[in-house]
Amino acid sequence: MFIKTMAGLYLHIPFCKQACHYCDFHFSTSLGLKSRLVEAIGQEMALRRDYLGANATLETIYFGGGTPSLLSVSELDQIFTAIHRQFTVAPQAEITLEANPDDLSAAKLQELKAAGINRLSIGLQSFYEPHLRLMNRAHTAEESTTAVRRAQDAGFENISIDLIYGVPAPGHHIWEADLANAFALGVPHVSAYALTIEPGTAFGHRLQKGTFKPAPDEFVATQFEMLLAAMRAHGYEQYEISNFCQPGRESRHNGNYWRGVPYLGLGPSAHSYDGQNRQFTLANNPQYVVAVLERGEVPVTVDVLTATDRANEYLLTTLRTARGCDLAHLRTHHGLDLPGTRAAYLAELQANGWATIQNEVLTLTDAGKLLADHITLELFQTPAVAE
């Protein structure tokens, strides 16, 4: 009897109507290659169908980007036909599509539902018009609310919305209003991210020129604390630093990332993980299409994970979650004994109120979550120590 491995499928749809000023993901605002790229993704499935193992069953499918809601119904059908030809899909699979509010007409929502999408992740970012303009979003504040209401009316109950905090402002009233508007929609899942200024983005260029000033760290930290308090008050659980859900409503796909479940990423710039190595597909649309359709090759870079890499990844992913880092698992399966090698630092984390350790599980407190990246880097092992 074969035991089927549960796995995930991620599809990167690298097209957008316009470039958001904060975004450093791979995308193109030229849609000329869209149909060819959809064809190439289908071909890549055939070429990589065994990556997850012969007996893998897809538990989750996630259309990310870019803006997957730019796909036409025929392009979605083409992708789903290829998926069912190459893979076994679990009967109750979670199938998510990222969407922008301006794409979600009543007709589009019916098409998405008919195609098999059962979860929507809607990129609202804000309900405040000046902030949407500042970020160069393609939708209006009114469309932020209308899109969610339309999706609910169309029968979508499993909905997540994205919000961005830490946008420069004279005070916190705009963020308070954004949170109030989000709760009024009653969606089961909210992802909230601090505005980050990445090199190469429009904000990054403006920062270099001195024409954009990001909010101070203290301002951002206060809004994060406001976020945590508001989410708790409205019954949402913080199951990962940036993700909140009503009880039992976490994103299965993203949750599997943090639990180390294997997944296959398709499309330019997509990442894949099979438990032993990571693969990164070339982030170039024309070159990807030519390689896959004309040469029958998938242009990937393989990163074979060392024992150190796997230990550090376990630290990185688990410390971001409410479940915390199982120190016994880290010691037994990854050979890293933090209580033995970093006892002083673990004691410091607890004394400062940044972390707790209960039943050998290290969990960050609210104060510690503000320092999550720093704490994780401090605990990382170097190859010289671990191997």
Tab-separated table of C-alpha atoms in Angstrom:
chain	number	residue	atom	x	y	z
A	1	MET	CA	0.000	0.000	0.000
A	2	PHE	CA	1.399	3.378	-1.009
A	3	ILE	CA	1.036	6.356	1.323
A	4	LYS	CA	0.241	9.468	-0.643
A	5	THR	CA	2.182	12.596	0.233
A	6	MET	CA	0.085	15.726	0.639
A	7	ALA	CA	1.624	18.572	-1.317
A	8	GLY	CA	0.943	22.031	-2.697
A	9	LEU	CA	1.038	23.600	-6.139
A	10	TYR	CA	1.921	27.274	-6.623
A	11	LEU	CA	1.418	28.996	-9.983
A	12	HIS	CA	3.079	32.370	-10.539
A	13	ILE	CA	1.097	34.559	-12.942
A	14	PRO	CA	3.572	37.384	-13.669
A	15	PHE	CA	1.319	40.098	-15.067
A	16	CYS	CA	-0.073	43.331	-13.603
A	17	LYS	CA	-1.993	46.312	-14.961
A	18	GLN	CA	0.493	48.678	-13.353
A	19	ALA	CA	3.451	48.578	-10.959
A	20	CYS	CA	2.705	49.194	-7.284
A	21	HIS	CA	5.360	51.455	-5.838
A	22	TYR	CA	6.330	49.011	-3.067
A	23	CYS	CA	6.357	45.742	-5.022
A	24	ASP	CA	9.558	43.864	-5.859
A	25	PHE	CA	7.908	40.631	-7.049
A	26	HIS	CA	8.511	39.463	-10.602
A	27	PHE	CA	5.840	40.754	-12.999
A	28	SER	CA	5.319	42.524	-16.316
A	29	THR	CA	2.785	45.187	-17.247
A	30	SER	CA	2.916	43.977	-20.860
A	31	LEU	CA	0.279	41.277	-21.397
A	32	GLY	CA	1.419	40.276	-24.876
A	33	LEU	CA	2.918	36.963	-23.710
A	34	LYS	CA	0.026	35.976	-21.438
A	35	SER	CA	-1.497	33.243	-23.589
A	36	ARG	CA	1.907	31.778	-24.454
A	37	LEU	CA	2.935	31.819	-20.835
A	38	VAL	CA	-0.225	29.972	-19.804
A	39	GLU	CA	0.630	27.370	-22.431
A	40	ALA	CA	4.175	27.164	-21.047
A	41	ILE	CA	2.911	26.639	-17.486
A	42	GLY	CA	0.866	23.707	-18.740
A	43	GLN	CA	3.920	22.271	-20.462
A	44	GLU	CA	6.048	22.816	-17.351
A	45	MET	CA	3.534	20.702	-15.405
A	46	ALA	CA	4.138	17.815	-17.791
A	47	LEU	CA	7.898	18.223	-17.493
A	48	ARG	CA	7.877	18.373	-13.694
A	49	ARG	CA	4.972	16.126	-12.750
A	50	ASP	CA	7.254	13.760	-10.798
A	51	TYR	CA	8.957	16.485	-8.729
A	52	LEU	CA	6.670	15.836	-5.761
A	53	GLY	CA	6.811	12.065	-6.121
A	54	ALA	CA	4.629	9.630	-8.015
A	55	ASN	CA	2.043	9.313	-5.234
A	56	ALA	CA	1.682	12.962	-4.237
A	57	THR	CA	-1.819	14.394	-3.944
A	58	LEU	CA	-2.381	18.143	-4.208
A	59	GLU	CA	-3.976	19.386	-1.020
A	60	THR	CA	-3.661	23.048	-1.983
A	61	ILE	CA	-3.388	25.030	-5.220
A	62	TYR	CA	-2.434	28.687	-5.108
A	63	PHE	CA	-2.500	31.203	-7.987
A	64	GLY	CA	-0.134	34.021	-7.017
A	65	GLY	CA	1.603	36.837	-8.803
A	66	GLY	CA	1.501	39.309	-10.226
A	67	THR	CA	-2.234	39.506	-10.610
A	68	PRO	CA	-3.825	36.110	-11.355
A	69	SER	CA	-7.263	37.728	-11.623
A	70	LEU	CA	-6.089	39.029	-15.014
A	71	LEU	CA	-6.441	35.482	-16.378
A	72	SER	CA	-9.438	34.944	-18.634
A	73	VAL	CA	-11.869	32.114	-17.936
A	74	SER	CA	-10.477	30.171	-20.901
A	75	GLU	CA	-6.906	30.567	-19.588
A	76	LEU	CA	-7.980	29.378	-16.142
A	77	ASP	CA	-9.774	26.403	-17.677
A	78	GLN	CA	-6.648	25.591	-19.682
A	79	ILE	CA	-4.552	25.555	-16.504
A	80	PHE	CA	-7.054	23.454	-14.559
A	81	THR	CA	-7.268	20.951	-17.423
A	82	ALA	CA	-3.488	20.580	-17.276
A	83	ILE	CA	-3.534	20.233	-13.473
A	84	HIS	CA	-6.074	17.413	-13.537
A	85	ARG	CA	-4.216	15.715	-16.371
A	86	GLN	CA	-0.907	15.658	-14.499
A	87	PHE	CA	-1.840	15.467	-10.797
A	88	THR	CA	-4.263	13.958	-8.337
A	89	VAL	CA	-6.197	16.715	-6.585
A	90	ALA	CA	-7.684	16.047	-3.153
A	91	PRO	CA	-11.512	16.261	-3.147
A	92	GLN	CA	-11.507	19.070	-0.568
A	93	ALA	CA	-8.435	20.869	-1.911
A	94	GLU	CA	-8.057	24.536	-1.030
A	95	ILE	CA	-7.767	26.450	-4.325
A	96	THR	CA	-6.792	30.093	-3.843
A	97	LEU	CA	-6.549	32.907	-6.366
A	98	GLU	CA	-5.036	36.302	-5.607
A	99	ALA	CA	-7.163	39.100	-7.021
A	100	ASN	CA	-7.227	42.860	-7.249
A	101	PRO	CA	-10.535	44.556	-6.395
A	102	ASP	CA	-10.833	46.257	-9.778
A	103	ASP	CA	-10.918	42.870	-11.541
A	104	LEU	CA	-13.770	41.444	-9.472
A	105	SER	CA	-16.915	42.251	-11.404
A	106	ALA	CA	-19.974	40.136	-10.679
A	107	ALA	CA	-19.437	38.271	-13.960
A	108	LYS	CA	-15.738	37.651	-13.213
A	109	LEU	CA	-16.571	36.252	-9.789
A	110	GLN	CA	-19.042	33.791	-11.280
A	111	GLU	CA	-16.383	32.703	-13.781
A	112	LEU	CA	-13.843	32.137	-11.006
A	113	LYS	CA	-16.307	30.117	-8.984
A	114	ALA	CA	-17.286	28.004	-11.988
A	115	ALA	CA	-13.604	27.386	-12.771
A	116	GLY	CA	-13.044	25.804	-9.356
A	117	ILE	CA	-11.606	28.636	-7.260
A	118	ASN	CA	-12.883	28.252	-3.693
A	119	ARG	CA	-10.743	30.819	-1.859
A	120	LEU	CA	-9.978	34.425	-2.770
A	121	SER	CA	-7.073	36.526	-1.503
A	122	ILE	CA	-8.009	40.117	-2.327
A	123	GLY	CA	-5.285	42.769	-2.313
A	124	LEU	CA	-7.102	45.722	-0.760
A	125	GLN	CA	-4.043	47.217	1.029
A	126	SER	CA	-6.076	50.186	2.314
A	127	PHE	CA	-9.517	51.794	2.390
A	128	TYR	CA	-7.959	55.264	2.336
A	129	GLU	CA	-7.853	56.835	-1.119
A	130	PRO	CA	-4.662	58.942	-0.704
A	131	HIS	CA	-2.726	55.877	0.482
A	132	LEU	CA	-3.916	53.838	-2.497
A	133	ARG	CA	-2.737	56.620	-4.800
A	134	LEU	CA	0.583	56.876	-2.944
A	135	MET	CA	1.152	53.138	-3.453
A	136	ASN	CA	-0.022	53.373	-7.101
A	137	ARG	CA	-2.782	50.816	-6.650
A	138	ALA	CA	-5.114	50.354	-9.623
A	139	HIS	CA	-8.327	50.335	-7.566
A	140	THR	CA	-10.213	52.914	-5.530
A	141	ALA	CA	-11.142	52.873	-1.859
A	142	GLU	CA	-14.772	52.285	-2.782
A	143	GLU	CA	-13.765	49.247	-4.856
A	144	SER	CA	-11.958	47.822	-1.805
A	145	THR	CA	-15.291	47.342	-0.030
A	146	THR	CA	-17.377	46.626	-3.111
A	147	ALA	CA	-15.125	43.776	-4.285
A	148	VAL	CA	-15.422	41.880	-0.999
A	149	ARG	CA	-19.193	42.376	-0.817
A	150	ARG	CA	-19.545	41.173	-4.408
A	151	ALA	CA	-17.447	38.094	-3.676
A	152	GLN	CA	-19.612	37.282	-0.666
A	153	ASP	CA	-22.756	37.759	-2.726
A	154	ALA	CA	-21.308	35.399	-5.357
A	155	GLY	CA	-21.004	32.663	-2.728
A	156	PHE	CA	-17.327	33.024	-1.795
A	157	GLU	CA	-17.131	32.540	1.934
A	158	ASN	CA	-13.413	31.701	2.227
A	159	ILE	CA	-11.939	35.165	1.656
A	160	SER	CA	-8.690	36.752	2.779
A	161	ILE	CA	-7.818	40.424	2.455
A	162	ASP	CA	-4.388	42.076	2.443
A	163	LEU	CA	-3.667	45.276	4.357
A	164	ILE	CA	-0.512	47.397	4.585
A	165	TYR	CA	0.417	49.341	7.713
A	166	GLY	CA	3.286	51.673	8.464
A	167	VAL	CA	2.389	53.996	5.588
A	168	PRO	CA	3.686	57.506	6.422
A	169	ALA	CA	0.896	59.544	8.006
A	170	PRO	CA	0.533	62.313	10.618
A	171	GLY	CA	-1.082	59.896	13.092
A	172	HIS	CA	-2.713	56.509	13.511
A	173	HIS	CA	-6.326	57.380	12.718
A	174	ILE	CA	-6.067	56.128	9.114
A	175	TRP	CA	-4.810	52.722	10.259
A	176	GLU	CA	-7.550	52.580	12.891
A	177	ALA	CA	-10.128	53.246	10.189
A	178	ASP	CA	-8.594	50.635	7.881
A	179	LEU	CA	-8.886	48.022	10.625
A	180	ALA	CA	-12.466	49.034	11.424
A	181	ASN	CA	-13.420	48.734	7.747
A	182	ALA	CA	-11.778	45.322	7.536
A	183	PHE	CA	-13.668	43.985	10.548
A	184	ALA	CA	-16.934	45.358	9.168
A	185	LEU	CA	-16.512	43.067	6.149
A	186	GLY	CA	-16.432	39.980	8.367
A	187	VAL	CA	-13.876	38.070	6.290
A	188	PRO	CA	-12.338	35.007	7.988
A	189	HIS	CA	-8.708	35.835	7.161
A	190	VAL	CA	-6.544	38.970	7.123
A	191	SER	CA	-2.898	39.289	6.052
A	192	ALA	CA	-1.257	42.495	7.271
A	193	TYR	CA	2.228	43.582	6.229
A	194	ALA	CA	4.418	46.507	7.204
A	195	LEU	CA	5.305	48.759	4.287
A	196	THR	CA	8.841	47.779	3.330
A	197	ILE	CA	10.978	49.881	1.010
A	198	GLU	CA	12.783	47.495	-1.342
A	199	PRO	CA	15.670	48.450	-3.659
A	200	GLY	CA	14.617	48.715	-7.282
A	201	THR	CA	11.026	49.687	-6.520
A	202	ALA	CA	9.555	53.146	-7.142
A	203	PHE	CA	9.671	53.827	-3.399
A	204	GLY	CA	13.253	52.576	-3.314
A	205	HIS	CA	14.289	55.006	-6.058
A	206	ARG	CA	12.448	57.883	-4.363
A	207	LEU	CA	14.134	57.056	-1.068
A	208	GLN	CA	17.546	57.282	-2.766
A	209	LYS	CA	16.605	60.645	-4.263
A	210	GLY	CA	15.317	61.925	-0.945
A	211	THR	CA	11.766	62.432	-2.235
A	212	PHE	CA	10.189	59.745	-0.032
A	213	LYS	CA	10.521	59.447	3.712
A	214	PRO	CA	9.374	56.163	5.287
A	215	ALA	CA	7.603	56.133	8.620
A	216	PRO	CA	9.863	55.893	11.716
A	217	ASP	CA	10.372	52.439	13.221
A	218	GLU	CA	8.484	53.505	16.352
A	219	PHE	CA	5.461	54.521	14.258
A	220	VAL	CA	5.443	51.147	12.482
A	221	ALA	CA	5.856	49.264	15.773
A	222	THR	CA	2.914	51.107	17.299
A	223	GLN	CA	0.707	50.183	14.344
A	224	PHE	CA	1.768	46.541	14.667
A	225	GLU	CA	0.777	46.625	18.334
A	226	MET	CA	-2.551	48.240	17.377
A	227	LEU	CA	-3.052	45.448	14.851
A	228	LEU	CA	-2.472	42.713	17.435
A	229	ALA	CA	-4.821	44.292	19.964
A	230	ALA	CA	-7.592	44.866	17.416
A	231	MET	CA	-7.347	41.349	16.007
A	232	ARG	CA	-7.605	39.790	19.454
A	233	ALA	CA	-10.532	42.012	20.358
A	234	HIS	CA	-12.410	40.803	17.271
A	235	GLY	CA	-11.674	37.114	17.840
A	236	TYR	CA	-8.911	36.611	15.271
A	237	GLU	CA	-5.935	34.365	16.003
A	238	GLN	CA	-2.432	35.371	14.950
A	239	TYR	CA	-1.202	32.045	13.625
A	240	GLU	CA	1.792	33.628	11.872
A	241	ILE	CA	3.362	37.057	12.353
A	242	SER	CA	1.573	38.620	9.365
A	243	ASN	CA	-1.505	36.378	9.232
A	244	PHE	CA	-4.693	36.396	11.269
A	245	CYS	CA	-7.787	34.240	11.044
A	246	GLN	CA	-11.015	33.393	12.746
A	247	PRO	CA	-10.640	30.079	14.642
A	248	GLY	CA	-9.865	27.212	12.280
A	249	ARG	CA	-9.639	29.424	9.178
A	250	GLU	CA	-5.914	29.678	8.503
A	251	SER	CA	-4.615	29.477	4.941
A	252	ARG	CA	-3.836	25.800	4.437
A	253	HIS	CA	-1.451	26.555	1.577
A	254	ASN	CA	0.640	29.154	3.414
A	255	GLY	CA	0.438	27.148	6.624
A	256	ASN	CA	2.018	24.237	4.786
A	257	TYR	CA	4.958	26.459	3.778
A	258	TRP	CA	5.713	27.086	7.443
A	259	ARG	CA	5.332	23.389	8.276
A	260	GLY	CA	7.813	22.320	5.597
A	261	VAL	CA	5.281	20.519	3.380
A	262	PRO	CA	6.670	19.958	-0.173
A	263	TYR	CA	5.318	22.125	-2.981
A	264	LEU	CA	5.905	22.648	-6.676
A	265	GLY	CA	6.127	26.175	-8.054
A	266	LEU	CA	5.344	26.768	-11.724
A	267	GLY	CA	5.986	29.836	-13.848
A	268	PRO	CA	8.829	32.388	-14.012
A	269	SER	CA	10.374	33.252	-10.598
A	270	ALA	CA	8.434	30.466	-8.813
A	271	HIS	CA	10.095	28.532	-5.983
A	272	SER	CA	9.757	24.801	-5.307
A	273	TYR	CA	10.637	22.606	-2.333
A	274	ASP	CA	10.746	18.798	-2.129
A	275	GLY	CA	12.076	18.395	1.404
A	276	GLN	CA	15.715	18.156	0.332
A	277	ASN	CA	16.309	21.063	-2.006
A	278	ARG	CA	14.820	24.284	-3.275
A	279	GLN	CA	14.499	25.269	-6.894
A	280	PHE	CA	14.126	28.756	-8.345
A	281	THR	CA	12.736	29.271	-11.822
A	282	LEU	CA	14.230	31.962	-14.057
A	283	ALA	CA	12.496	35.322	-13.499
A	284	ASN	CA	12.237	36.292	-17.160
A	285	ASN	CA	8.986	35.797	-19.060
A	286	PRO	CA	10.275	35.601	-22.672
A	287	GLN	CA	13.227	33.365	-21.778
A	288	TYR	CA	10.997	31.098	-19.684
A	289	VAL	CA	8.502	30.685	-22.540
A	290	VAL	CA	11.221	29.926	-25.097
A	291	ALA	CA	12.972	27.438	-22.807
A	292	VAL	CA	9.795	25.512	-21.964
A	293	LEU	CA	7.914	25.611	-25.266
A	294	GLU	CA	10.775	25.511	-27.765
A	295	ARG	CA	13.474	23.515	-25.960
A	296	GLY	CA	11.377	21.456	-23.572
A	297	GLU	CA	13.474	22.625	-20.639
A	298	VAL	CA	12.591	24.310	-17.353
A	299	PRO	CA	15.196	26.993	-16.541
A	300	VAL	CA	15.688	26.356	-12.805
A	301	THR	CA	18.486	26.861	-10.326
A	302	VAL	CA	18.782	24.099	-7.731
A	303	ASP	CA	19.782	24.918	-4.160
A	304	VAL	CA	20.627	21.687	-2.313
A	305	LEU	CA	19.976	22.271	1.388
A	306	THR	CA	22.701	21.325	3.842
A	307	ALA	CA	21.982	20.180	7.389
A	308	THR	CA	22.670	23.744	8.506
A	309	ASP	CA	20.245	25.133	5.948
A	310	ARG	CA	17.490	22.788	7.101
A	311	ALA	CA	18.049	23.635	10.756
A	312	ASN	CA	17.973	27.365	10.015
A	313	GLU	CA	14.870	27.048	7.849
A	314	TYR	CA	13.086	25.203	10.639
A	315	LEU	CA	14.012	28.028	13.020
A	316	LEU	CA	12.955	30.709	10.542
A	317	THR	CA	9.567	29.251	9.713
A	318	THR	CA	8.505	27.982	13.126
A	319	LEU	CA	9.461	31.104	15.071
A	320	ARG	CA	7.068	33.086	12.887
A	321	THR	CA	4.128	30.915	13.924
A	322	ALA	CA	1.946	30.633	17.003
A	323	ARG	CA	3.019	26.992	17.315
A	324	GLY	CA	6.587	28.097	17.981
A	325	CYS	CA	9.855	26.239	17.532
A	326	ASP	CA	9.950	22.720	18.973
A	327	LEU	CA	13.416	22.616	20.498
A	328	ALA	CA	13.288	18.830	20.938
A	329	HIS	CA	12.466	18.383	17.233
A	330	LEU	CA	15.250	20.798	16.335
A	331	ARG	CA	17.703	18.755	18.397
A	332	THR	CA	16.510	15.299	17.312
A	333	HIS	CA	15.926	15.914	13.597
A	334	HIS	CA	18.383	18.726	12.835
A	335	GLY	CA	21.156	18.157	15.352
A	336	LEU	CA	20.847	21.658	16.809
A	337	ASP	CA	20.663	21.782	20.606
A	338	LEU	CA	19.801	25.415	21.390
A	339	PRO	CA	19.276	24.862	25.149
A	340	GLY	CA	22.754	23.344	25.241
A	341	THR	CA	24.575	25.817	22.988
A	342	ARG	CA	22.596	29.057	23.418
A	343	ALA	CA	21.276	28.791	26.980
A	344	ALA	CA	22.402	32.318	27.879
A	345	TYR	CA	20.658	33.896	24.896
A	346	LEU	CA	17.473	31.904	25.472
A	347	ALA	CA	17.503	33.101	29.084
A	348	GLU	CA	17.974	36.686	27.859
A	349	LEU	CA	14.988	36.372	25.521
A	350	GLN	CA	12.814	35.213	28.404
A	351	ALA	CA	14.128	37.803	30.868
A	352	ASN	CA	13.400	40.610	28.389
A	353	GLY	CA	9.888	39.307	27.775
A	354	TRP	CA	10.626	38.520	24.121
A	355	ALA	CA	9.993	34.777	24.232
A	356	THR	CA	8.664	31.959	26.371
A	357	ILE	CA	9.744	28.330	26.610
A	358	GLN	CA	7.125	25.812	27.667
A	359	ASN	CA	7.457	22.053	27.203
A	360	GLU	CA	10.571	22.689	25.106
A	361	VAL	CA	8.706	24.940	22.667
A	362	LEU	CA	10.206	28.388	22.038
A	363	THR	CA	7.523	30.963	21.209
A	364	LEU	CA	7.916	34.683	20.592
A	365	THR	CA	5.809	37.103	22.628
A	366	ASP	CA	4.174	40.172	21.095
A	367	ALA	CA	7.278	42.180	21.989
A	368	GLY	CA	9.472	39.469	20.498
A	369	LYS	CA	7.550	39.438	17.233
A	370	LEU	CA	8.695	43.009	16.649
A	371	LEU	CA	12.265	41.662	16.772
A	372	ALA	CA	11.596	38.354	14.995
A	373	ASP	CA	14.143	38.817	12.215
A	374	HIS	CA	16.879	39.874	14.638
A	375	ILE	CA	16.168	37.010	17.052
A	376	THR	CA	16.101	34.446	14.251
A	377	LEU	CA	19.408	35.645	12.820
A	378	GLU	CA	20.942	35.526	16.286
A	379	LEU	CA	19.903	31.874	16.650
A	380	PHE	CA	20.982	30.814	13.155
A	381	GLN	CA	23.767	28.283	12.967
A	382	THR	CA	26.815	28.696	10.744
A	383	PRO	CA	28.137	25.782	8.660
A	384	ALA	CA	31.331	25.667	10.717
A	385	VAL	CA	29.337	24.946	13.858
A	386	ALA	CA	26.709	22.581	12.528
A	387	GLU	CA	28.629	20.481	10.006
